[in-house]
CSV table of C-alpha atoms in Angstrom, one decimal:
chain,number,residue,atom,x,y,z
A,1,UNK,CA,-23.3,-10.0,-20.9
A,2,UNK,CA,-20.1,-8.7,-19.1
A,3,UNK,CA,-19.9,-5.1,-18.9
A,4,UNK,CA,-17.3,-3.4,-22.3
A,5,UNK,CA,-15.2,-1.0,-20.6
A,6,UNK,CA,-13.0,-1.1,-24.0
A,7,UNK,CA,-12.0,1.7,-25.5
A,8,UNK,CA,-9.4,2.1,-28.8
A,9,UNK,CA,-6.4,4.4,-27.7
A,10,UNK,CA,-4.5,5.9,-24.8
A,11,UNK,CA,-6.0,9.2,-26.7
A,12,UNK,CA,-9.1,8.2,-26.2
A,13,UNK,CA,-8.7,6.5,-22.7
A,14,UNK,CA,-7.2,10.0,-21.0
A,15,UNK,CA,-9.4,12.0,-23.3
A,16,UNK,CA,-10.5,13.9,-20.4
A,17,UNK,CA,-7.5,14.2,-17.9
A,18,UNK,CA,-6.6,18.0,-17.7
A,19,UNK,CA,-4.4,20.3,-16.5
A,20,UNK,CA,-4.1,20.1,-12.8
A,21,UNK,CA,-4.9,16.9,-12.0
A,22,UNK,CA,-3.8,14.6,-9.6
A,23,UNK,CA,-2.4,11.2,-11.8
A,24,UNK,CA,-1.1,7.7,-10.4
A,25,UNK,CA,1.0,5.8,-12.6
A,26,UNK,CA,2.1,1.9,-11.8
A,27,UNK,CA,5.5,0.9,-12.2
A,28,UNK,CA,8.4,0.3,-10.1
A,29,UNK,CA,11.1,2.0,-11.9
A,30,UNK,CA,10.8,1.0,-15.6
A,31,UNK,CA,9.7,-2.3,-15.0
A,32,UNK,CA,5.4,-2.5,-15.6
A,33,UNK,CA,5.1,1.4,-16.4
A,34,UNK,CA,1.9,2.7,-18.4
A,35,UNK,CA,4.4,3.6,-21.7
A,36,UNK,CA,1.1,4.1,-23.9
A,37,UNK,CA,-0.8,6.7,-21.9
A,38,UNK,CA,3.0,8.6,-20.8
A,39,UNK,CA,3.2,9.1,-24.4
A,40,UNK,CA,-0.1,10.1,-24.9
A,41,UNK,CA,0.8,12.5,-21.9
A,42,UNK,CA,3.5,13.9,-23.6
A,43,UNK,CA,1.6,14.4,-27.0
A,44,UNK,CA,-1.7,16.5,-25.3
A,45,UNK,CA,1.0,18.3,-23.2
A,46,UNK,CA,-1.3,18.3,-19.8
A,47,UNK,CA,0.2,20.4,-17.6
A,48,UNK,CA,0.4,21.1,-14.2
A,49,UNK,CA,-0.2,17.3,-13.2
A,50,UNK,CA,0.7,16.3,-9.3
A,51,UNK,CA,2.0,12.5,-10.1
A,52,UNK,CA,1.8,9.9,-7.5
A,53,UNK,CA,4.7,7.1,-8.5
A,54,UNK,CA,7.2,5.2,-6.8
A,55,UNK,CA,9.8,6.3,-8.8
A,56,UNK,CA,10.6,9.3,-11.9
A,57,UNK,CA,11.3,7.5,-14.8
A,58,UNK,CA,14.9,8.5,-16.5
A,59,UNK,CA,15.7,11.4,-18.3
A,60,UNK,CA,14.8,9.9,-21.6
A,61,UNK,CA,12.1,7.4,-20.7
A,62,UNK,CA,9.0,7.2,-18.4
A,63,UNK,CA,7.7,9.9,-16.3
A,64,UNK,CA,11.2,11.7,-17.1
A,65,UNK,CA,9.6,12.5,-20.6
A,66,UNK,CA,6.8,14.8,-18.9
A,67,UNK,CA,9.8,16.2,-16.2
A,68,UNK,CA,11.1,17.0,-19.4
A,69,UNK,CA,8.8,19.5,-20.9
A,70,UNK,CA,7.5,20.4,-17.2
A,71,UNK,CA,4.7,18.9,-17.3
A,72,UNK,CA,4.9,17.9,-13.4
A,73,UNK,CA,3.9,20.1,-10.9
A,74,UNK,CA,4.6,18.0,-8.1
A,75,UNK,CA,5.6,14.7,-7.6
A,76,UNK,CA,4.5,12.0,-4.9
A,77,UNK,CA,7.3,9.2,-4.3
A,78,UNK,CA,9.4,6.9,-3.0
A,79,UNK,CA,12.8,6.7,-4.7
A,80,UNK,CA,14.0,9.5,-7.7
A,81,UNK,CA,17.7,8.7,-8.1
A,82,UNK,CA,18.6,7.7,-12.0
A,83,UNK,CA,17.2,11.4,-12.6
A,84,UNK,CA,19.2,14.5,-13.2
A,85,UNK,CA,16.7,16.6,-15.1
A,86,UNK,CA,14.6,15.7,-12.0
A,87,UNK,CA,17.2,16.7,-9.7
A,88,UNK,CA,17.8,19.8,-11.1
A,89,UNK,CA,13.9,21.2,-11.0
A,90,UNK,CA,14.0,20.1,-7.6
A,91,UNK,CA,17.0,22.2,-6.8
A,92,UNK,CA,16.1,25.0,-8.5
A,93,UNK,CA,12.3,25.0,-6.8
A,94,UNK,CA,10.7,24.5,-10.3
A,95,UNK,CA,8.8,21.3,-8.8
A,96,UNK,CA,7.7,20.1,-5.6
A,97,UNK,CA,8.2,16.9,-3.8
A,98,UNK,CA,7.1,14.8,-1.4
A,99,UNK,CA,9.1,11.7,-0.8
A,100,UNK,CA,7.8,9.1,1.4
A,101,UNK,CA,8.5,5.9,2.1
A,102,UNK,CA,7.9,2.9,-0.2
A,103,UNK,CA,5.7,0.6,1.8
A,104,UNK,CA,3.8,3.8,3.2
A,105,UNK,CA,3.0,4.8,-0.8
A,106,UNK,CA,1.9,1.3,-1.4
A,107,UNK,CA,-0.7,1.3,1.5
A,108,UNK,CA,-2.2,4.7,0.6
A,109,UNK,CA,-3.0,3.1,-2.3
A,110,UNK,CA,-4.3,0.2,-0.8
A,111,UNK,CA,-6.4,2.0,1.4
A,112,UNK,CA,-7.8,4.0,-0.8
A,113,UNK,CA,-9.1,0.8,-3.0
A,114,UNK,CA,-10.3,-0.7,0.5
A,115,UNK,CA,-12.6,2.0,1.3
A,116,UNK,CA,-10.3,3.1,4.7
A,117,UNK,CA,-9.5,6.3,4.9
A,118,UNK,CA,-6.5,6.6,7.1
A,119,UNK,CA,-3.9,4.0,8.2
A,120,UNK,CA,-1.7,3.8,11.5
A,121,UNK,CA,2.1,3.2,10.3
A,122,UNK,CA,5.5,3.3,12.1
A,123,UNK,CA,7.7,3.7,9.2
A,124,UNK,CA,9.1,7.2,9.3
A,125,UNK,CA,8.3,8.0,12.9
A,126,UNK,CA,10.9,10.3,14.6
A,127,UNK,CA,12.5,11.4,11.0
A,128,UNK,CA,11.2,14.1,8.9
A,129,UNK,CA,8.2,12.2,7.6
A,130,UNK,CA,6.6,12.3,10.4
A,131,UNK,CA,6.5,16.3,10.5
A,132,UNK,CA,3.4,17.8,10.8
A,133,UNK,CA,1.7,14.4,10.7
A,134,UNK,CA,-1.1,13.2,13.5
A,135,UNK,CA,0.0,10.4,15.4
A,136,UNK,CA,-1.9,7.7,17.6
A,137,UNK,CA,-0.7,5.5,20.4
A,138,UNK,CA,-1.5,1.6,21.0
A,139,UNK,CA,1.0,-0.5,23.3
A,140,UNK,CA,3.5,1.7,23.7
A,141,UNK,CA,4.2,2.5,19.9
A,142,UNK,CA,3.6,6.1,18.3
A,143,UNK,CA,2.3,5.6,14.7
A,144,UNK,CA,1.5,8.3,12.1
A,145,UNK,CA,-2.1,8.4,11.0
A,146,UNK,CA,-1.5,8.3,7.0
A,147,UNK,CA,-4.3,9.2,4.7
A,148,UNK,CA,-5.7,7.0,1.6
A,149,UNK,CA,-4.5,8.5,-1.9
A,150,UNK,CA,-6.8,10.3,-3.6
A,151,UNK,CA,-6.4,10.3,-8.1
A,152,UNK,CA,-8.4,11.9,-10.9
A,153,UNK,CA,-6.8,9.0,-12.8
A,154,UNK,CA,-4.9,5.5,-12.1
A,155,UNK,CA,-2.7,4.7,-15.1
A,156,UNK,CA,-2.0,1.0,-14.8
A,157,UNK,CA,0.2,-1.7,-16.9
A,158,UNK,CA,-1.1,-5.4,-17.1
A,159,UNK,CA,-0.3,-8.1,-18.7
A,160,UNK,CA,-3.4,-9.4,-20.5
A,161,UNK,CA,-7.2,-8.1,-19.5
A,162,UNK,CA,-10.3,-8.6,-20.8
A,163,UNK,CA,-12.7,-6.0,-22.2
A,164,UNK,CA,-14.7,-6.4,-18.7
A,165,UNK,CA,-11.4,-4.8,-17.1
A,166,UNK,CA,-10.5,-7.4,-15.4
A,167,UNK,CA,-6.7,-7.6,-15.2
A,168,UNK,CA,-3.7,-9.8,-14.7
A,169,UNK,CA,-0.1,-8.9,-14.6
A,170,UNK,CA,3.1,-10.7,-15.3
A,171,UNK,CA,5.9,-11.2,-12.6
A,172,UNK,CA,7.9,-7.9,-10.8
A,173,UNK,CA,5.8,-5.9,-13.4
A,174,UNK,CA,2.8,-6.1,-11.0
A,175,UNK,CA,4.6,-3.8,-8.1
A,176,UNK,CA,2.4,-0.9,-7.9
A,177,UNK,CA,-0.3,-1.4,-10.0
A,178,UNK,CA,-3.0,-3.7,-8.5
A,179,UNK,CA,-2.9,-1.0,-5.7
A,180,UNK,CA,-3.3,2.1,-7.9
A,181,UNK,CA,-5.4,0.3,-10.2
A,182,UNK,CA,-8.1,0.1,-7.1
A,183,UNK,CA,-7.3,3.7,-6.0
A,184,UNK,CA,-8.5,6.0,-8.6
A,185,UNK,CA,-11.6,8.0,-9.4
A,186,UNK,CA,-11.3,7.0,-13.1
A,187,UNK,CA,-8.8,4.0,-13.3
A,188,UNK,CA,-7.0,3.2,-17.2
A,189,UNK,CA,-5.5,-0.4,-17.8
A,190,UNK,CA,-3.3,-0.7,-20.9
A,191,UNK,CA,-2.6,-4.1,-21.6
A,192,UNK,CA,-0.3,-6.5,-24.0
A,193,UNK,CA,-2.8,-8.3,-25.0
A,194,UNK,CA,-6.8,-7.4,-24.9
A,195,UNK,CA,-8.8,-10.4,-24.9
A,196,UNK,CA,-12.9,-11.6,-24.6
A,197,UNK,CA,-14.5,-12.3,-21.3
A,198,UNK,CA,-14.3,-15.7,-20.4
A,199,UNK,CA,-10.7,-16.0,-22.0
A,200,UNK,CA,-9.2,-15.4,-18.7
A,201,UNK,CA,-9.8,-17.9,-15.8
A,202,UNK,CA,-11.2,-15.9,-12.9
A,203,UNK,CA,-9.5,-17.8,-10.5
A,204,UNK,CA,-6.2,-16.1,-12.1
A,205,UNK,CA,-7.2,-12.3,-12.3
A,206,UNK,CA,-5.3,-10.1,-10.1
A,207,UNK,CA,-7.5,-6.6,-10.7
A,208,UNK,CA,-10.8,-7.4,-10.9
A,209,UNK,CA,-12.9,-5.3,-13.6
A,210,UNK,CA,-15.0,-3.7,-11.0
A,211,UNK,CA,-12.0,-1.0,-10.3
A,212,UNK,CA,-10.9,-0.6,-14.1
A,213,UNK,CA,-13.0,2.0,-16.1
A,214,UNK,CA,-10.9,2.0,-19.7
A,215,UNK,CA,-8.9,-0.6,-21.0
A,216,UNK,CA,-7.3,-0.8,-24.2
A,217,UNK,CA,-4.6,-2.8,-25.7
A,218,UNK,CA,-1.1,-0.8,-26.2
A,219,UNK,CA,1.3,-2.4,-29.2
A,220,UNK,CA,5.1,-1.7,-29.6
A,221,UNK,CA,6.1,-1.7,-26.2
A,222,UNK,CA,10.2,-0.9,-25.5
A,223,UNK,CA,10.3,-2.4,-21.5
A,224,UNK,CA,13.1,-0.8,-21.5
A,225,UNK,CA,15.7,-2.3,-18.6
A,226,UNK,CA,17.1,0.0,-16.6
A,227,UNK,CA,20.1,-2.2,-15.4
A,228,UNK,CA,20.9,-5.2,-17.7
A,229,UNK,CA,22.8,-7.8,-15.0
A,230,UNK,CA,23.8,-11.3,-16.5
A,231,UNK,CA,25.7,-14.1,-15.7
A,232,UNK,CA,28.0,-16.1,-18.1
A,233,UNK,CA,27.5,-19.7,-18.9
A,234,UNK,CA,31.0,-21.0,-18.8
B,1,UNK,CA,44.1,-4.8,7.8
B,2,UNK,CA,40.9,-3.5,7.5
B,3,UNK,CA,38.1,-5.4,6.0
B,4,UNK,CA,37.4,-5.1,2.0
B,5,UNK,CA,33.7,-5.4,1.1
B,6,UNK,CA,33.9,-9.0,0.3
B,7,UNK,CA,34.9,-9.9,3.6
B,8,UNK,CA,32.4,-7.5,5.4
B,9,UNK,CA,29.6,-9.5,3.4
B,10,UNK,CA,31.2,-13.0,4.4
B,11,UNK,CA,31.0,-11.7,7.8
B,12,UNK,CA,27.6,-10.8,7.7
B,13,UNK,CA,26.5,-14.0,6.0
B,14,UNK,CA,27.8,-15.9,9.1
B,15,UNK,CA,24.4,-14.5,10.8
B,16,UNK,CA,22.0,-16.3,8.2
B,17,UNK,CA,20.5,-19.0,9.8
B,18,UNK,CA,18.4,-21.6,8.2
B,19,UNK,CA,15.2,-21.0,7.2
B,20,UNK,CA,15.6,-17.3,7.2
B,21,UNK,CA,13.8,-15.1,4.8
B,22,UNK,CA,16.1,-11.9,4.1
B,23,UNK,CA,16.4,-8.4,2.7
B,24,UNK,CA,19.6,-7.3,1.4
B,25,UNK,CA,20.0,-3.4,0.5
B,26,UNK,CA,22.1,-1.8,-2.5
B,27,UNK,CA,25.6,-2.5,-2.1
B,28,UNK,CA,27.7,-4.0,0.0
B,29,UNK,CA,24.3,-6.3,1.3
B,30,UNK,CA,24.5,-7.6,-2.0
B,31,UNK,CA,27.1,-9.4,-1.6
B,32,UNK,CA,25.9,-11.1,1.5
B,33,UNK,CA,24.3,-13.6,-1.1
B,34,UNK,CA,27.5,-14.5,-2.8
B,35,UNK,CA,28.7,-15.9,0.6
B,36,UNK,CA,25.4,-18.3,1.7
B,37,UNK,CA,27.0,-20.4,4.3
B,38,UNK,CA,26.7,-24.2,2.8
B,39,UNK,CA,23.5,-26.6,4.2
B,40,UNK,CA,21.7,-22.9,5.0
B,41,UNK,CA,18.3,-22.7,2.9
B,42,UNK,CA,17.5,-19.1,2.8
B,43,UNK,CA,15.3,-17.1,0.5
B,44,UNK,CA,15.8,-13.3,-0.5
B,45,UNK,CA,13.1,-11.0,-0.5
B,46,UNK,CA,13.2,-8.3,-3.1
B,47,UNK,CA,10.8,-4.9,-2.2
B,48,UNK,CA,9.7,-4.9,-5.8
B,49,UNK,CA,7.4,-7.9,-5.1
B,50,UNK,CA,10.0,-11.1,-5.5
B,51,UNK,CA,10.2,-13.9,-2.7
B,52,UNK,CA,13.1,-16.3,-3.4
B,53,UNK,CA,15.3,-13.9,-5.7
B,54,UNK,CA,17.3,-15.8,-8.1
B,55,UNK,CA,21.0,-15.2,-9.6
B,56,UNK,CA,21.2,-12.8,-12.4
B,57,UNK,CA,19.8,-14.4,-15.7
B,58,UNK,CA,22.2,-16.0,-18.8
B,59,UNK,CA,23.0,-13.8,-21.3
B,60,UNK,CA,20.2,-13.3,-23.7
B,61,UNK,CA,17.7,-14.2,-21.0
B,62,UNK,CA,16.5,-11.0,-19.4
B,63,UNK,CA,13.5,-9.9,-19.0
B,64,UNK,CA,12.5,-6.4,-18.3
B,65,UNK,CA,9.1,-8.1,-16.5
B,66,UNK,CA,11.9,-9.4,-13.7
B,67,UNK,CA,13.7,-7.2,-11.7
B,68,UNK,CA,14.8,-6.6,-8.0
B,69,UNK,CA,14.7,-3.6,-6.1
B,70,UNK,CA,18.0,-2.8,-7.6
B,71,UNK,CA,16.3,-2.6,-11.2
B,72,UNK,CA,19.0,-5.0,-12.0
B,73,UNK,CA,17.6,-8.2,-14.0
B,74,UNK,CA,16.9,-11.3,-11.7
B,75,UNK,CA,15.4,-14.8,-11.9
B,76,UNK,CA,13.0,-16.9,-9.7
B,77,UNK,CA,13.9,-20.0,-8.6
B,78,UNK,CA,12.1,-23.0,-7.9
B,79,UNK,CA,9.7,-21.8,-4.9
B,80,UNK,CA,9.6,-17.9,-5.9
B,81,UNK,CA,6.4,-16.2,-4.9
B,82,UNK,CA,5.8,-13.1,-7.2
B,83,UNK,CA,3.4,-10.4,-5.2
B,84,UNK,CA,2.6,-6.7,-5.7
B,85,UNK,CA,4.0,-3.9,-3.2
B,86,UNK,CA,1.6,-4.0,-0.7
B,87,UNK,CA,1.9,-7.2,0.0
B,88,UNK,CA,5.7,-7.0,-0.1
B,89,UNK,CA,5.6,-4.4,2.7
B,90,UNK,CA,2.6,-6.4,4.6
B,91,UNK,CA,5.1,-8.8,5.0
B,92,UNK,CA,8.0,-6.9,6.5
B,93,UNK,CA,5.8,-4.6,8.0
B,94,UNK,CA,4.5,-7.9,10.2
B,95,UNK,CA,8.0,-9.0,10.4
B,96,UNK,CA,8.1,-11.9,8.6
B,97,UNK,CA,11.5,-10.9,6.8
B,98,UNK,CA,13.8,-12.5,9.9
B,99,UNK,CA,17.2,-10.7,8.9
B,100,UNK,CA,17.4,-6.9,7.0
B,101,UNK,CA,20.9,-5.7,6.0
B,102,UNK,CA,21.5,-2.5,4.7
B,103,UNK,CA,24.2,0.1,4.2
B,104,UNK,CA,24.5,3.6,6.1
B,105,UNK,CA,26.0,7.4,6.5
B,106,UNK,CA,25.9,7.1,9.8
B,107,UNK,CA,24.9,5.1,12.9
B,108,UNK,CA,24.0,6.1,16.4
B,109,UNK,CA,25.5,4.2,19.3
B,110,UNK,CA,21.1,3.9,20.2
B,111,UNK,CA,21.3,2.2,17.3
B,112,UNK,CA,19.7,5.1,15.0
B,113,UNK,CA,20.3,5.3,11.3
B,114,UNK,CA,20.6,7.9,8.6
B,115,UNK,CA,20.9,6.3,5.3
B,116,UNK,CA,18.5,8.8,2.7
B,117,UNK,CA,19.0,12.3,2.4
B,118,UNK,CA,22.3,15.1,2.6
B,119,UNK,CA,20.3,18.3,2.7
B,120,UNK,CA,20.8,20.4,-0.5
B,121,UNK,CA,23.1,17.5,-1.8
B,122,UNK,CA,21.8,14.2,-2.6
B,123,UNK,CA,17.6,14.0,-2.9
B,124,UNK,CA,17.4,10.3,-3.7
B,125,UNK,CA,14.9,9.6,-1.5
B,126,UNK,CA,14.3,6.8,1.3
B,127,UNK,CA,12.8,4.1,-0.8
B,128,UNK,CA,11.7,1.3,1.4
B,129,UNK,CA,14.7,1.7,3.9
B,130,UNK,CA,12.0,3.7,6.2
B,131,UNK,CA,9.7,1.0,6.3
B,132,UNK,CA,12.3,-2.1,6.7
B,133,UNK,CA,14.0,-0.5,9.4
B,134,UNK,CA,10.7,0.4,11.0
B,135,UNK,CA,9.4,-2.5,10.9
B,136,UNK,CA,12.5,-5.4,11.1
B,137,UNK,CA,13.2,-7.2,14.3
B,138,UNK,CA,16.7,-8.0,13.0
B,139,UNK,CA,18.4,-5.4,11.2
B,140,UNK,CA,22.4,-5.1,10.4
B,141,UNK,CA,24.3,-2.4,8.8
B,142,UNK,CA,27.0,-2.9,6.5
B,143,UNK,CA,29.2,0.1,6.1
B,144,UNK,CA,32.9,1.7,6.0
B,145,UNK,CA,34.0,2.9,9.4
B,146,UNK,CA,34.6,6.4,8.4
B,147,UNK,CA,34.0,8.6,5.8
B,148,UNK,CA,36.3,9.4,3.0
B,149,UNK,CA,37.8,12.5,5.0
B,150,UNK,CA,38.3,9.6,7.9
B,151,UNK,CA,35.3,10.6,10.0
B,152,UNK,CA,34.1,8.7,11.9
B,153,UNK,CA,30.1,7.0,10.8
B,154,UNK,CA,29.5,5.6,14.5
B,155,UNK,CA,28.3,8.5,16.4
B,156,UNK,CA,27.0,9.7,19.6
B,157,UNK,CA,24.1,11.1,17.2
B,158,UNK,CA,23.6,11.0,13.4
B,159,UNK,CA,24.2,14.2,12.1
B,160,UNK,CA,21.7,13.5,9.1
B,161,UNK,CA,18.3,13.2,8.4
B,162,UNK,CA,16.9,9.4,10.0
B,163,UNK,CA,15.8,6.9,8.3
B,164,UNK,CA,15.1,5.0,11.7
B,165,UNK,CA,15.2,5.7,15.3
B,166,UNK,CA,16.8,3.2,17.8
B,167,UNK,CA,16.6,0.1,15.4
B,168,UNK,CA,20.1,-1.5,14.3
B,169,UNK,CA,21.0,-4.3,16.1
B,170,UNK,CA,24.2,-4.9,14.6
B,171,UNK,CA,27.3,-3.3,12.7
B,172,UNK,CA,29.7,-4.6,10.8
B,173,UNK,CA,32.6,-2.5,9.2
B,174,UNK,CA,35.7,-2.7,7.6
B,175,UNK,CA,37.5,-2.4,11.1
B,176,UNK,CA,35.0,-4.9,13.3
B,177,UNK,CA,31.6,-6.3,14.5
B,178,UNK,CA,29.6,-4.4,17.0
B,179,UNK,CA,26.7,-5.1,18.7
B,180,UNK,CA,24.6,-1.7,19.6
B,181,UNK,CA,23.8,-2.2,23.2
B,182,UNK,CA,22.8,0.1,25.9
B,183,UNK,CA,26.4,1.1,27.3
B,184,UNK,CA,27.0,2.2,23.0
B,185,UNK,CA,28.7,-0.1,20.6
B,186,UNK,CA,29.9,-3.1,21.7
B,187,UNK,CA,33.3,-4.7,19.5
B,188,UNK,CA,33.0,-8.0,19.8
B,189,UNK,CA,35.4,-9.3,16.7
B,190,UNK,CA,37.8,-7.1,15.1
B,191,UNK,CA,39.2,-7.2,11.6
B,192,UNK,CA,42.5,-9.2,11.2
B,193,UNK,CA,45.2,-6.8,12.3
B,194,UNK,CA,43.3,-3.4,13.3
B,195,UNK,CA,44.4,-2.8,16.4
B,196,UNK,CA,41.8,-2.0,19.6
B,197,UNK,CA,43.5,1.7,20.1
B,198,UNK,CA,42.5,2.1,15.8
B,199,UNK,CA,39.1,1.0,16.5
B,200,UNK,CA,38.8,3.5,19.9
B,201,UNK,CA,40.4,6.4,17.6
B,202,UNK,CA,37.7,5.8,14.8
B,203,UNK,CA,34.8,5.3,16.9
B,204,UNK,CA,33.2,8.5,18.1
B,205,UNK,CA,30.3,7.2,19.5
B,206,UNK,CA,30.4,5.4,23.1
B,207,UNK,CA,32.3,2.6,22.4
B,208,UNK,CA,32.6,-0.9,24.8
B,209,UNK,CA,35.5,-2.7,23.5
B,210,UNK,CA,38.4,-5.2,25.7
B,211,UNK,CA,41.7,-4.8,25.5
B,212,UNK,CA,41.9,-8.8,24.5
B,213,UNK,CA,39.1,-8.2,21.6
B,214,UNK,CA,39.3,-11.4,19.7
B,215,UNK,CA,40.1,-11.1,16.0
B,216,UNK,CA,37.5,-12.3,13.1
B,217,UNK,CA,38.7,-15.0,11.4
B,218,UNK,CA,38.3,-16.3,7.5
């Protein structure tokens, strides 16, 4: 029999993430973003957290509901814009930052659910990312040697999932989180739809359950869109 | 007369060549894809995770599961690939993305780029504009000449934080096409109109251009 890694809430899925730990969250902007457990952040009022993210959130939604009641006490990512409650605690020293690039976030992650603890990358050498940062040579190219993440939790969004924790997610919502969803010391999946084992074809499953620790399904999700673009039919 | 956006775009869209996979940046890149040269197959690649980025969707139809880098609502088209970041940075990191284009503050005449940060000002962040320019054997910048106080953005040195060192290939503003070569910026079209003396005036870093310049054409 598969291995249950079900559990019934985001309550009881983050029951114990405390203050002052380190959190990733998926998402790439608001698209694929763990809305259960952020609310759940909210609600416990953790505080203290160092969040590893591409993005903020917006000042009403996402991660830009725990910027809110200060909740963050520094942030790890790749792009903030869309964010003045963020900017403003930046500005005013209230919380620390550390932007780096996007690709270089995404493999940090990846390493870390390979197993390899440091990778060689050029992005950012000879700018201000590279400060402070060991490099290595190899053919005439300086790379910086960039660590694997390190999370007390990985907050991920799938799709659908099965109570063994296997996961799959649905298009531009993937983004961030198959990589986070390997990276962390106690990973959470919330899902759309929570189904048996042997539902999903394991020739599909993006996340396999061996890297997902809680899983539960979420209900009522907004996906709210950050920047509604059509075209007209005539 | 100078260039408008539009025309920078339809410019830059001359360089597509078929076959090519491409990243377009926020902005004026964006509407390098309104001006796809006809008989030219080429598919965009969106950072998010999206290979073969479609037109926004009908009204009605968006999805907040679909988006580009731009958070903007997209489709797929027949032959999308749908990845997660990792991947979608494997790829341009091993420089399978053939053409980058991307907007600027400023540009070297070594072909540096500062395109992120204005200390104590604007705290965006660099997104993935570190890691495609780091990593992208073809990269042009789309840009205004100058700034709006009419200084110049080609410089002898950016002034700003990098985002890349020695990586733009190619420039095209709203007064010309330049090639970044070793003796500084090359002009090898100008806009309609602007004349060689307005393109030396403007240009503060080293700038290579002939007194018989041709003009672009549209």
């Amino acid at each position: 029999m598969a291995i249950n890694k079900q559990v019934a809430n985001a309550t009881e899925a983050l029951r114990d993430l405390t203050d002052g730990m380190t959190v990733m969250l998926g998402g790439f902007g608001l698209c694929g973003i763990p809305e259960m457990c952020i609310n759940e952040l909210v609600r416990k009022g953790t505080k203290e957290l160092t969040c590893i993210s591409n993005n903020a959130g917006v000042d009403d939604f996402g991660l830009g509901l725990l910027l809110h009641q200060k909740q963050i006490r520094k942030m790890i990512a790749s792009y903030v814009g869309e964010n003045a409650e963020f900017e403003r605690q930046l500005l005013s020293g209230e919380l620390e930052v550390d932007l780096i690039p996007q690709g270089t976030l995404a493999t940090r992650c990846l390493i870390a659910g390979y197993g390899i603890p440091f990778v060689p990358l050029l992005a950012g050498v000879g700018t201000e990312v590279a400060e402070g940062k060991q490099t290595v040579e190899r053919n005439g190219k300086t790379y910086l040697l960039e660590d694997a993440f390190e999370a007390d939790f990985a907050i991920v969004k799938a799709w659908k999932g099965d109570t063994a924790g296997n996961l799959i997610y649905k298009d531009t919502a993937r983004n961030f989180n198959p990589m986070m969803a390997m990276a962390g010391t106690i990973t959470v999946a919330e899902v759309e739809e929570l189904v048996e084992p042997g539902e999903l074809d394991p020739n599909r499953i993006h996340t396999p359950g061996i890297y997902v620790h809680r899983i539960f399904q979420g209900e009522n999700y907004e996906k709210r869109i950050e920047q509604r673009t059509v075209r007209s039919r005539n | 007369m100078a260039l408008s956006k539009e025309q920078i775009a339809r410019r830059i869209a001359r360089e597509l060549q078929d076959g090519y996979y491409v990243n377009l940046g926020i902005g004026i890149p964006t509407l390098v894809a309104n001006f796809i040269p006809e008989g030219i197959s080429v598919m965009l690649q969106s950072e998010n995770g999206l290979l073969g980025m479609g037109p926004f969707p009908f009204e009605g139809e968006e999805d907040a599961d679909l988006i580009n880098a731009g958070k903007q609502t997209v489709t797929t088209l027949p032959g999308s690939a749908i990845f997660d970041s990792a991947t979608s940075f494997g790829m341009i990191r091993a420089g399978k993305v053939d053409l980058t284009v991307l907007g600027a503050m400023e540009v070297a005449d070594n072909g540096d780029i500062a395109n992120w940060k204005i200390p104590g000002k604007l705290i965006k962040g660099m997104g993935g504009a570190m890691d495609l320019v780091a990593a992208a054997k073809n990269i042009i910048v789309a840009m205004q000449h100058t700034d709006k106080y009419g200084n110049s953005k080609l410089l002898p040195e950016c002034s700003l934080p990098l985002t890349g060192i020695a990586c733009v290939k190619k420039v095209v503003t709203d007064l010309g096409y330049f090639e970044v070569t070793p003796d500084g910026f090359h002009c090898v079209e100008r806009a309609p109109g602007v004349s060689v003396d307005e393109i030396k005036s403007k240009t503060a870093g080293r700038l290579v251009i002939a007194d018989d310049c041709p003009e672009m054409s549209f």
